Coordinates of C-alpha atoms and ligand atoms in Angstrom, one line a residue:
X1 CA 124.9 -4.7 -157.3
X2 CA 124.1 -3.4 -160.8
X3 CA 121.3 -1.0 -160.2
X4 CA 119.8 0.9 -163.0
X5 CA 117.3 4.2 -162.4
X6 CA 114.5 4.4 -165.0
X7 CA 113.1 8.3 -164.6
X8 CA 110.5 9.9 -166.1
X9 CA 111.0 14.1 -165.0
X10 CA 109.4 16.9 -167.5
X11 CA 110.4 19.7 -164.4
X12 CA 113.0 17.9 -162.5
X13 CA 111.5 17.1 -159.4
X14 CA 111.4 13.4 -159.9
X15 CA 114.9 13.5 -161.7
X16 CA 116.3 15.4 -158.2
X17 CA 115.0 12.8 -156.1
X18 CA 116.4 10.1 -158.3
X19 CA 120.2 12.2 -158.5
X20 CA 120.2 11.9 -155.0
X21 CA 119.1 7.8 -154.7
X22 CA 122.2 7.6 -157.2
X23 CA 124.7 9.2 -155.0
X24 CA 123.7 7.1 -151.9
X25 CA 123.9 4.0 -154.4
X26 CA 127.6 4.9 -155.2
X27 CA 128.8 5.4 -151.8
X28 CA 127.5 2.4 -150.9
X29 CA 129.8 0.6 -153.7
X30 CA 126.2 0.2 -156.2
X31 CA 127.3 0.3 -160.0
X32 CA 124.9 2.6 -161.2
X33 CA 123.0 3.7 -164.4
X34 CA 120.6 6.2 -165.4
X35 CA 117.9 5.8 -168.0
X36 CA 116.1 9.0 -168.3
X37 CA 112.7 8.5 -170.3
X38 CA 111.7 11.1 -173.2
X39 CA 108.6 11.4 -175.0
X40 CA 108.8 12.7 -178.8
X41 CA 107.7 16.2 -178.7
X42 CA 106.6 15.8 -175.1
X43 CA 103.5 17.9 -173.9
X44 CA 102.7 16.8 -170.2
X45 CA 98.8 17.7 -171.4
X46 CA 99.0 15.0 -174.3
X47 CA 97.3 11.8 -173.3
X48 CA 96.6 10.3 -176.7
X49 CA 99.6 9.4 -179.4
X50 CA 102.5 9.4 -176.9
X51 CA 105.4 7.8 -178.7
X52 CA 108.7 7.4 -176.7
X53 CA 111.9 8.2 -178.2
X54 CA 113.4 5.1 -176.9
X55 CA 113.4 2.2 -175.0
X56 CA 115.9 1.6 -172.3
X57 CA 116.7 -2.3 -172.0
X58 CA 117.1 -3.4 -168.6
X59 CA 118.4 -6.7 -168.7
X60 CA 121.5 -7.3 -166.8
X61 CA 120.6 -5.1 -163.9
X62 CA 120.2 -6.9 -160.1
X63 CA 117.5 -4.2 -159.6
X64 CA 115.6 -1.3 -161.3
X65 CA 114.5 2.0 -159.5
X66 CA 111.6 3.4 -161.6
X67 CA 110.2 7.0 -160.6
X68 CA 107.8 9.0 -162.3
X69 CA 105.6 12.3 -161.9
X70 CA 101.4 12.2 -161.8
X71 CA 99.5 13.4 -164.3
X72 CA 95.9 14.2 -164.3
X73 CA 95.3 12.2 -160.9
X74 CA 97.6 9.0 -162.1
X75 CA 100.8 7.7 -163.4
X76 CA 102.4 9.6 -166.2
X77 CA 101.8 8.8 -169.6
X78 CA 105.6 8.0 -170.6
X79 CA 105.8 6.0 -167.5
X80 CA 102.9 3.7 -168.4
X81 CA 104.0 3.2 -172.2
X82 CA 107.4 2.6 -171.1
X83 CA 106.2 -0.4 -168.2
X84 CA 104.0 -1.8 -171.4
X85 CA 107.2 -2.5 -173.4
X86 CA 108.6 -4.8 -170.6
X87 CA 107.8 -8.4 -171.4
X88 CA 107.2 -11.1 -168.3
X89 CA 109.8 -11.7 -165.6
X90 CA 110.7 -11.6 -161.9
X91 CA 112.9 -8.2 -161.9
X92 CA 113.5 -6.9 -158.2
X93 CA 112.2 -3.1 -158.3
X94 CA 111.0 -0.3 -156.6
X95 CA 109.5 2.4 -157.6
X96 CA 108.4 6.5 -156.4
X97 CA 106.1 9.0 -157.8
X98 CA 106.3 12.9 -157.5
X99 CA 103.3 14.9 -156.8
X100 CA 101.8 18.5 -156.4
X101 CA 98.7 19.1 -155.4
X102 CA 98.7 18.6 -150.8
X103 CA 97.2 14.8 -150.7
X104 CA 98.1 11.4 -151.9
X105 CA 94.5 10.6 -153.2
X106 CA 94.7 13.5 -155.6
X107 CA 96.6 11.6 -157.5
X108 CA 100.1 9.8 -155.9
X109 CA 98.1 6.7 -154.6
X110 CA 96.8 6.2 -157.9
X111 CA 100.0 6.6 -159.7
X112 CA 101.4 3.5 -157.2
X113 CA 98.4 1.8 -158.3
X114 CA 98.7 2.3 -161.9
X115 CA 102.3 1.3 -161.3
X116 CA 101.7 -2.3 -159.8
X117 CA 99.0 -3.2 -162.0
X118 CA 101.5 -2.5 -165.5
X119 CA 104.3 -3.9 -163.9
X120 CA 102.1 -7.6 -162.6
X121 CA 103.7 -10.3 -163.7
X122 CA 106.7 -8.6 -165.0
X123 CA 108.5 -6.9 -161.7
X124 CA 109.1 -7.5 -158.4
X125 CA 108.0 -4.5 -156.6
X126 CA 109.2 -4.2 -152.8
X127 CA 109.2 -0.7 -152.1
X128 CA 106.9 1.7 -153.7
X129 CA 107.1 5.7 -152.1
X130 CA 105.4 9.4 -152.7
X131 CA 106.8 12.2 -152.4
X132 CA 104.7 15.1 -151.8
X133 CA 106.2 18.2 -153.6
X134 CA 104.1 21.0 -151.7
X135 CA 104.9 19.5 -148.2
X136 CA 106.7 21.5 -145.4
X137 CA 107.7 17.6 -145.1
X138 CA 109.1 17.3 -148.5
X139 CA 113.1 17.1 -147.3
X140 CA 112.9 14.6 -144.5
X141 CA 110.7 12.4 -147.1
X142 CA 113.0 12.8 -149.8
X143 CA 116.0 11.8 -147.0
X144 CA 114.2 8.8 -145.8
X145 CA 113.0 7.6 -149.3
X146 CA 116.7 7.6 -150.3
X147 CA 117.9 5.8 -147.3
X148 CA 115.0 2.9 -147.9
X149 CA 115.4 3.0 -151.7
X150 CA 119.0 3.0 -151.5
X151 CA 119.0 -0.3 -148.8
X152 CA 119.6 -3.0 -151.1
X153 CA 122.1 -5.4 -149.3
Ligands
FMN201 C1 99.9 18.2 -167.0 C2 100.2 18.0 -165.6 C3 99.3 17.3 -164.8 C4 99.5 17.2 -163.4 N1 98.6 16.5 -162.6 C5 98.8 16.4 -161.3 C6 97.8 15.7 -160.5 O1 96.8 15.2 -161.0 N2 98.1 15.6 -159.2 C7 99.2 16.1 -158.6 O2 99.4 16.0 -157.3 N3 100.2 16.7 -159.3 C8 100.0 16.9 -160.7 N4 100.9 17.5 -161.4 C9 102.1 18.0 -160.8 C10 103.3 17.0 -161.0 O3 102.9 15.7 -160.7 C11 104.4 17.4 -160.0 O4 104.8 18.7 -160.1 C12 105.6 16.5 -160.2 O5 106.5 16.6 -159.1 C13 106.4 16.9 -161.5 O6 107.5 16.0 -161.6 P1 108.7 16.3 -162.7 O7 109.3 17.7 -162.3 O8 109.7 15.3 -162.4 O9 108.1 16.4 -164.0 C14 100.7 17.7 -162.8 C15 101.6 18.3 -163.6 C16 101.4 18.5 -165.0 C17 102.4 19.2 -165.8

């Protein structure tokens, strides 16, 4: 399959996660691309007049992995501009946010939330994730979000 990862990382936590979905994808014969999404002048505080410096197109692809970090309890900025540029369609996702602070509700669960209700109408979501950066956890979920978002067949 043609699989294309759409990442939104300011740190690199969400960007790690997604190098390692990658490498599962290509070992399991995936052909594989990486969109890596940039504000202009990014500021992870800015909320208001957020421009991206470009749009990734993602036609062509069998399925999209989007991941993303939260910001100020929900989905980040560039994340939520970027899933307002798709138009209407049926494309087979999935998608996993990064977060700090020790539970979902602080701001993870929302993120998913934020994620679904962009992406309605214009994405097939079947697996959404959260990964917990501060968890003793944090390993075995990034190993066993990989396996699951790597399953495509
Ligand atoms: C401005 C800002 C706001 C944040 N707000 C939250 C938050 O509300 N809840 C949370 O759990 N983490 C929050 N974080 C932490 C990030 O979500 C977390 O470190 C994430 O893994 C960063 O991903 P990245 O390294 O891919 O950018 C915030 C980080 C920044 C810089």
């Amino acid at each position: 399959m043609k699989v294309a990862l759409v990442i939104h990382s300011y740190t690199g936590h969400t960007m790690s996660v997604a190098d390692k979905i990658g490498a599962a994808l290509v070992k399991k014969g995936h052909e594989v691309a990486l969109f890596s999404l940039k504000a202009k002048n990014e500021n992870p505080k800015q909320i208001k007049g957020v421009e991206l410096e470009s749009i990734p197109k993602m036609d062509g692809f069998d399925h999209v992995i989007f991941g993303a970090p939260t910001r100020g309890m929900d989905l980040s900025i560039v994340m939520q501009l970027f899933l307002t540029t798709l138009k209407k369609g049926h494309q087979s996702a999935s998608f996993y946010v990064t977060h700090y602070f020790p539970f979902a509700w602080m701001g993870g669960t929302q993120s998913v939330k934020t994620f679904m209700k962009l992406s309605k109408d214009k994405l097939e979501v079947d697996k959404t994730g959260i990964v917990n950066w501060t968890s003793k956890k944090r390993d075995k979920a990034i190993q066993c979000l990989v396996y699951q978002f790597s399953d495509l067949d």
